[in-house]
Amino acid sequence: MALPLNDVQLSETVPELLLDKHTDYLVSYGTNKDDYTFCMTEHLRVSGMYWGLTALDLMGQLDKTNKDEVLEFIKKCQHDCGGISASVGHDPHMLHTLSAIQILCIYDALETIDIEKVVKYIKERQQPDGSFTGDIWGEVDTRFSFCAVASLALLGRLEEIDVRKAVEFVLKCMNFDGGFGSKPDAESHAGLIYCCVGTLSITGDLHCVDADRLGWWLCERQLPSGGLNGRPEKLPDVCYSWWVLSSLSILGYLHWIDKDRLIKFILSCQDTETGGFSDRPGDMVDPFHTLFGLTAISMLGADKSLKEVNPTFCMPEYVIQRLGLKPDRLDR
């Protein structure tokens, strides 16, 4: 059977999950700070650290990281306004503020930063309609709504913002197909669906979602190769194994996906020589896709040696339990 133009061909031979190689890849990533790739990803540094550290923790290898170096770096990235930037000398942003908080929660080291300033920074990002900007320059996106709500929930300070207004804005971004976009009337996208469903999971408002319609839209993202795309007519990508699966898990519809075919696609995206996952078979690996390949494998229960991942926060479940958080999930 011929594959559609928006799909890929998998090799008949699929490697097993190469945990040792993935550990080596992530531990060695960034050790050469003069490396071209390392220098060119400075604008993503804190988020990149979150991807790598979370993946290592899920594999039970967090002790192979340099905790003191990581904490010192994050401390240097916090600005007087309270926000945290991707790297030293960069502007603060909500995306990297959340990544930094997630790292500190994993290390149980929130005292590293000035929490009061962080809370103030996030509060100042909320707009009159309940939306959030990513930084002082004013871009509004439901990604930033999730960053705000997740960050404050992890800090135990969710009441600091107008939660009802935040929920109202997210619900305005719900479309006729059950999905969500970046803002009202924007196209449904799996990554943004995760952000909106995750936000409603934290605030206890999942009952507002058209779960059956959205669950069907998400399941239609699976292609003949087994991989998932983010919206119709696009190529499959390992990262959507997380965005789609986490949303389905929160909604109680994880069983609607063909798990075996998806696992085969994810495992096919490993680099058997260097370790790491790529977006599609044969492409270059990176920490971003490595994390989301591993989180998907964990969520699908395909390797019991991986720790359980929380579908709302994309963090190890034991961390969320330690913090006493109980994000909402629908039972089927």
Short mmCIF file of C-alpha atoms in Angstrom, two decimals:
data_model
loop_
_atom_site.label_atom_id
_atom_site.label_comp_id
_atom_site.label_asym_id
_atom_site.label_seq_id
_atom_site.Cartn_x
_atom_site.Cartn_y
_atom_site.Cartn_z
CA MET A 1 0.00 0.00 0.00
CA ALA A 2 1.40 3.38 -1.00
CA LEU A 3 1.93 5.86 1.81
CA PRO A 4 0.29 9.27 1.63
CA LEU A 5 2.58 12.18 0.82
CA ASN A 6 2.45 13.34 4.44
CA ASP A 7 3.89 10.12 5.88
CA VAL A 8 7.23 8.29 6.07
CA GLN A 9 8.42 4.77 5.37
CA LEU A 10 9.78 2.80 8.32
CA SER A 11 12.52 0.21 8.12
CA GLU A 12 11.44 -3.38 8.62
CA THR A 13 13.97 -3.66 11.45
CA VAL A 14 13.11 -1.63 14.54
CA PRO A 15 15.72 -1.23 17.29
CA GLU A 16 14.92 -1.84 20.95
CA LEU A 17 14.85 1.09 23.36
CA LEU A 18 18.50 2.15 23.73
CA LEU A 19 18.44 3.66 27.21
CA ASP A 20 22.20 3.50 27.81
CA LYS A 21 22.91 5.31 24.56
CA HIS A 22 20.28 7.95 25.29
CA THR A 23 21.84 8.54 28.70
CA ASP A 24 25.30 8.93 27.20
CA TYR A 25 23.96 11.28 24.52
CA LEU A 26 22.22 13.58 27.00
CA VAL A 27 25.05 13.57 29.54
CA SER A 28 27.61 14.47 26.87
CA TYR A 29 25.39 17.08 25.19
CA GLY A 30 26.83 20.51 25.77
CA THR A 31 30.07 19.35 27.37
CA ASN A 32 31.91 21.02 24.50
CA LYS A 33 30.74 24.58 24.89
CA ASP A 34 32.58 25.64 21.73
CA ASP A 35 30.55 23.22 19.63
CA TYR A 36 28.59 24.92 16.83
CA THR A 37 25.25 23.34 17.78
CA PHE A 38 25.69 24.29 21.43
CA CYS A 39 26.46 27.91 20.55
CA MET A 40 23.55 28.17 18.12
CA THR A 41 21.04 26.93 20.71
CA GLU A 42 21.88 29.51 23.38
CA HIS A 43 18.44 31.09 22.92
CA LEU A 44 16.93 27.79 24.15
CA ARG A 45 19.43 26.93 26.87
CA VAL A 46 17.22 26.75 29.99
CA SER A 47 14.44 24.92 28.16
CA GLY A 48 17.06 22.61 26.66
CA MET A 49 18.32 21.85 30.14
CA TYR A 50 14.76 21.00 31.20
CA TRP A 51 14.35 18.60 28.26
CA GLY A 52 17.60 16.82 29.00
CA LEU A 53 17.31 16.69 32.79
CA THR A 54 13.71 15.46 32.70
CA ALA A 55 14.64 12.73 30.23
CA LEU A 56 17.55 11.64 32.42
CA ASP A 57 15.32 11.60 35.49
CA LEU A 58 12.76 9.41 33.71
CA MET A 59 15.59 6.99 32.93
CA GLY A 60 16.78 7.05 36.55
CA GLN A 61 20.01 8.84 35.63
CA LEU A 62 19.56 12.26 37.25
CA ASP A 63 22.59 11.62 39.46
CA LYS A 64 24.78 11.89 36.37
CA THR A 65 24.00 15.61 36.08
CA ASN A 66 25.92 18.48 37.67
CA LYS A 67 23.22 19.83 40.00
CA ASP A 68 25.27 22.69 41.42
CA GLU A 69 26.25 23.95 37.97
CA VAL A 70 22.63 23.82 36.78
CA LEU A 71 21.29 25.66 39.81
CA GLU A 72 23.96 28.35 39.58
CA PHE A 73 23.17 28.90 35.91
CA ILE A 74 19.42 29.26 36.55
CA LYS A 75 20.10 31.69 39.37
CA LYS A 76 22.11 33.87 36.97
CA CYS A 77 19.23 33.80 34.46
CA GLN A 78 16.68 35.37 36.81
CA HIS A 79 16.20 39.09 36.18
CA ASP A 80 15.27 41.84 38.63
CA CYS A 81 11.74 41.76 37.20
CA GLY A 82 11.47 38.14 38.37
CA GLY A 83 11.33 36.46 34.96
CA ILE A 84 13.90 33.92 33.85
CA SER A 85 15.67 34.01 30.50
CA ALA A 86 16.97 31.26 28.25
CA SER A 87 20.55 32.20 29.02
CA VAL A 88 22.58 34.87 30.75
CA GLY A 89 22.16 38.20 28.94
CA HIS A 90 18.91 37.23 27.22
CA ASP A 91 15.46 38.72 27.87
CA PRO A 92 13.20 36.89 30.36
CA HIS A 93 10.28 34.94 28.95
CA MET A 94 7.41 32.84 30.29
CA LEU A 95 8.57 29.74 28.41
CA HIS A 96 11.96 29.67 30.10
CA THR A 97 10.51 30.73 33.44
CA LEU A 98 8.38 27.57 33.43
CA SER A 99 11.32 25.41 32.31
CA ALA A 100 13.46 26.78 35.14
CA ILE A 101 10.72 26.12 37.72
CA GLN A 102 10.29 22.55 36.42
CA ILE A 103 14.04 21.93 36.78
CA LEU A 104 14.07 23.33 40.31
CA CYS A 105 11.09 21.17 41.27
CA ILE A 106 12.86 18.07 39.98
CA TYR A 107 15.94 18.96 42.02
CA ASP A 108 13.74 20.07 44.97
CA ALA A 109 15.60 23.38 44.97
CA LEU A 110 13.03 26.16 44.50
CA GLU A 111 14.95 28.28 47.02
CA THR A 112 17.50 28.89 44.24
CA ILE A 113 15.37 31.72 42.82
CA ASP A 114 13.41 34.63 44.27
CA ILE A 115 9.91 33.13 44.16
CA GLU A 116 8.14 36.36 45.10
CA LYS A 117 9.67 38.10 42.11
CA VAL A 118 8.69 35.22 39.82
CA VAL A 119 5.08 35.40 41.01
CA LYS A 120 5.04 39.16 40.44
CA TYR A 121 6.45 38.72 36.91
CA ILE A 122 3.79 36.17 35.99
CA LYS A 123 0.96 38.26 37.44
CA GLU A 124 2.09 41.22 35.36
CA ARG A 125 1.81 39.15 32.18
CA GLN A 126 -1.97 38.61 32.58
CA GLN A 127 -4.12 40.83 30.38
CA PRO A 128 -7.64 42.17 31.11
CA ASP A 129 -9.23 39.41 28.98
CA GLY A 130 -7.45 36.71 31.02
CA SER A 131 -4.78 35.93 28.42
CA PHE A 132 -1.04 36.09 29.06
CA THR A 133 1.81 37.62 27.13
CA GLY A 134 5.08 35.76 26.84
CA ASP A 135 7.17 38.77 27.81
CA ILE A 136 7.01 42.56 27.98
CA TRP A 137 6.68 42.83 24.19
CA GLY A 138 3.07 41.69 24.24
CA GLU A 139 2.66 38.50 22.18
CA VAL A 140 -0.45 36.60 23.36
CA ASP A 141 -0.64 32.83 22.99
CA THR A 142 -2.32 29.98 24.86
CA ARG A 143 1.15 28.52 25.38
CA PHE A 144 1.77 31.39 27.76
CA SER A 145 -1.51 30.74 29.56
CA PHE A 146 -0.26 27.24 30.30
CA CYS A 147 3.17 28.54 31.33
CA ALA A 148 1.57 30.93 33.79
CA VAL A 149 -0.88 28.46 35.30
CA ALA A 150 1.62 25.57 35.45
CA SER A 151 4.38 27.74 36.95
CA LEU A 152 2.17 29.12 39.69
CA ALA A 153 0.68 25.68 40.41
CA LEU A 154 4.18 24.24 40.86
CA LEU A 155 5.00 27.12 43.18
CA GLY A 156 1.76 26.68 45.12
CA ARG A 157 0.66 30.20 44.20
CA LEU A 158 -2.08 29.71 41.60
CA GLU A 159 -4.43 32.01 43.48
CA GLU A 160 -2.19 34.98 42.63
CA ILE A 161 -3.77 35.36 39.17
CA ASP A 162 -7.38 35.69 38.03
CA VAL A 163 -7.90 31.99 37.32
CA ARG A 164 -11.48 32.40 36.11
CA LYS A 165 -10.42 34.99 33.54
CA ALA A 166 -7.56 32.74 32.43
CA VAL A 167 -10.00 29.86 31.91
CA GLU A 168 -12.45 32.09 30.03
CA PHE A 169 -9.74 33.09 27.56
CA VAL A 170 -8.68 29.48 26.96
CA LEU A 171 -12.28 28.45 26.30
CA LYS A 172 -12.62 31.27 23.75
CA CYS A 173 -9.85 29.50 21.82
CA MET A 174 -11.86 26.27 21.46
CA ASN A 175 -12.85 25.50 17.85
CA PHE A 176 -15.73 23.71 16.13
CA ASP A 177 -13.58 20.55 15.81
CA GLY A 178 -13.09 20.39 19.58
CA GLY A 179 -9.47 21.53 19.37
CA PHE A 180 -7.74 24.70 20.50
CA GLY A 181 -5.56 27.30 18.83
CA SER A 182 -3.10 29.94 19.97
CA LYS A 183 -5.82 32.57 20.29
CA PRO A 184 -9.53 32.90 19.40
CA ASP A 185 -10.29 31.76 15.81
CA ALA A 186 -6.79 30.32 15.33
CA GLU A 187 -6.32 26.85 13.80
CA SER A 188 -6.44 23.81 16.07
CA HIS A 189 -2.97 22.40 16.72
CA ALA A 190 -1.92 19.42 18.88
CA GLY A 191 0.73 21.37 20.79
CA LEU A 192 -1.72 24.13 21.65
CA ILE A 193 -4.38 21.57 22.53
CA TYR A 194 -1.97 20.17 25.12
CA CYS A 195 -1.44 23.65 26.53
CA CYS A 196 -5.17 24.37 26.78
CA VAL A 197 -6.18 20.94 28.06
CA GLY A 198 -3.26 21.08 30.51
CA THR A 199 -4.40 24.48 31.75
CA LEU A 200 -7.96 23.23 32.28
CA SER A 201 -6.61 20.10 33.97
CA ILE A 202 -4.76 22.23 36.53
CA THR A 203 -7.71 24.57 37.16
CA GLY A 204 -10.26 21.75 37.37
CA ASP A 205 -12.23 22.81 34.29
CA LEU A 206 -11.96 19.76 32.00
CA HIS A 207 -15.74 19.46 32.06
CA CYS A 208 -15.82 22.44 29.69
CA VAL A 209 -14.06 20.46 26.93
CA ASP A 210 -15.99 18.58 24.23
CA ALA A 211 -13.95 15.48 25.08
CA ASP A 212 -15.45 13.08 22.52
CA ARG A 213 -15.03 15.51 19.62
CA LEU A 214 -11.51 16.49 20.69
CA GLY A 215 -10.50 12.88 21.35
CA TRP A 216 -11.55 11.95 17.81
CA TRP A 217 -9.59 14.87 16.31
CA LEU A 218 -6.49 13.82 18.23
CA CYS A 219 -6.77 10.18 17.18
CA GLU A 220 -7.04 11.23 13.54
CA ARG A 221 -3.48 12.51 13.88
CA GLN A 222 -2.18 8.94 13.61
CA LEU A 223 -0.84 8.06 10.16
CA PRO A 224 -0.30 4.64 8.52
CA SER A 225 3.33 4.65 9.72
CA GLY A 226 2.02 4.81 13.28
CA GLY A 227 3.44 8.28 13.90
CA LEU A 228 1.37 11.29 14.90
CA ASN A 229 1.20 14.71 13.29
CA GLY A 230 0.18 18.01 14.82
CA ARG A 231 -2.55 18.94 12.35
CA PRO A 232 -4.03 17.53 9.13
CA GLU A 233 -1.79 16.90 6.10
CA LYS A 234 1.47 17.29 8.03
CA LEU A 235 4.30 14.79 8.46
CA PRO A 236 4.50 12.70 11.64
CA ASP A 237 6.89 13.92 14.32
CA VAL A 238 8.04 12.26 17.54
CA CYS A 239 7.23 15.37 19.58
CA TYR A 240 3.52 14.93 18.77
CA SER A 241 3.74 11.53 20.41
CA TRP A 242 3.79 13.66 23.57
CA TRP A 243 1.41 16.49 22.68
CA VAL A 244 -1.28 14.13 21.39
CA LEU A 245 -0.81 11.30 23.90
CA SER A 246 -0.72 13.56 26.94
CA SER A 247 -3.96 15.23 25.87
CA LEU A 248 -5.61 11.87 25.23
CA SER A 249 -4.38 10.60 28.59
CA ILE A 250 -5.83 13.61 30.43
CA LEU A 251 -9.14 13.11 28.57
CA GLY A 252 -9.17 9.38 29.31
CA TYR A 253 -8.87 8.29 25.68
CA LEU A 254 -5.32 6.95 25.48
CA HIS A 255 -6.74 3.57 24.42
CA TRP A 256 -8.05 5.11 21.18
CA ILE A 257 -4.51 5.15 19.72
CA ASP A 258 -2.87 2.15 18.03
CA LYS A 259 -0.12 1.83 20.63
CA ASP A 260 1.94 -0.86 18.90
CA ARG A 261 2.25 1.09 15.64
CA LEU A 262 3.13 4.28 17.50
CA ILE A 263 5.80 2.54 19.57
CA LYS A 264 7.34 1.17 16.37
CA PHE A 265 7.46 4.67 14.88
CA ILE A 266 9.04 6.18 18.01
CA LEU A 267 11.70 3.46 18.30
CA SER A 268 12.52 3.91 14.61
CA CYS A 269 13.50 7.54 15.35
CA GLN A 270 16.43 6.54 17.57
CA ASP A 271 20.03 7.00 16.44
CA THR A 272 21.49 3.58 17.14
CA GLU A 273 25.06 4.92 17.09
CA THR A 274 24.94 8.17 19.08
CA GLY A 275 21.70 7.76 21.03
CA GLY A 276 18.92 10.33 21.09
CA PHE A 277 15.66 10.65 19.15
CA SER A 278 14.94 12.68 16.03
CA ASP A 279 11.64 14.00 14.70
CA ARG A 280 11.51 11.32 12.00
CA PRO A 281 13.65 8.28 11.11
CA GLY A 282 17.05 9.26 9.73
CA ASP A 283 17.03 12.90 10.86
CA MET A 284 19.39 14.53 13.36
CA VAL A 285 18.67 13.83 17.02
CA ASP A 286 18.24 16.53 19.68
CA PRO A 287 17.27 16.74 23.40
CA PHE A 288 13.78 18.08 22.58
CA HIS A 289 12.69 15.01 20.62
CA THR A 290 14.62 12.72 22.96
CA LEU A 291 12.51 13.85 25.92
CA PHE A 292 9.23 13.49 24.06
CA GLY A 293 10.16 10.10 22.64
CA LEU A 294 10.87 8.86 26.15
CA THR A 295 7.77 10.44 27.70
CA ALA A 296 5.61 8.78 25.06
CA ILE A 297 7.24 5.39 25.67
CA SER A 298 6.64 5.88 29.41
CA MET A 299 3.00 6.86 28.89
CA LEU A 300 2.39 3.87 26.64
CA GLY A 301 3.90 1.54 29.24
CA ALA A 302 6.30 0.13 26.65
CA ASP A 303 9.30 0.00 29.01
CA LYS A 304 8.72 -0.51 32.72
CA SER A 305 12.22 0.71 33.60
CA LEU A 306 11.16 4.27 32.76
CA LYS A 307 9.57 6.31 35.54
CA GLU A 308 5.94 7.33 35.19
CA VAL A 309 5.42 10.74 33.59
CA ASN A 310 2.66 13.15 34.58
CA PRO A 311 0.64 14.03 31.43
CA THR A 312 -0.30 17.52 32.62
CA PHE A 313 3.10 18.84 33.70
CA CYS A 314 5.45 16.69 31.57
CA MET A 315 7.46 15.88 34.67
CA PRO A 316 8.11 12.64 36.57
CA GLU A 317 4.98 11.67 38.48
CA TYR A 318 6.86 11.31 41.76
CA VAL A 319 7.74 15.03 41.65
CA ILE A 320 4.10 16.04 41.18
CA GLN A 321 3.08 13.79 44.08
CA ARG A 322 5.84 15.23 46.27
CA LEU A 323 4.43 18.70 45.59
CA GLY A 324 0.95 17.52 46.52
CA LEU A 325 -0.55 18.46 43.15
CA LYS A 326 -3.55 16.60 41.75
CA PRO A 327 -4.34 17.88 38.24
CA ASP A 328 -7.74 16.81 36.96
CA ARG A 329 -8.11 13.82 34.61
CA LEU A 330 -11.24 12.30 33.07
CA ASP A 331 -11.97 8.62 33.70
CA ARG A 332 -13.45 6.37 31.03
#
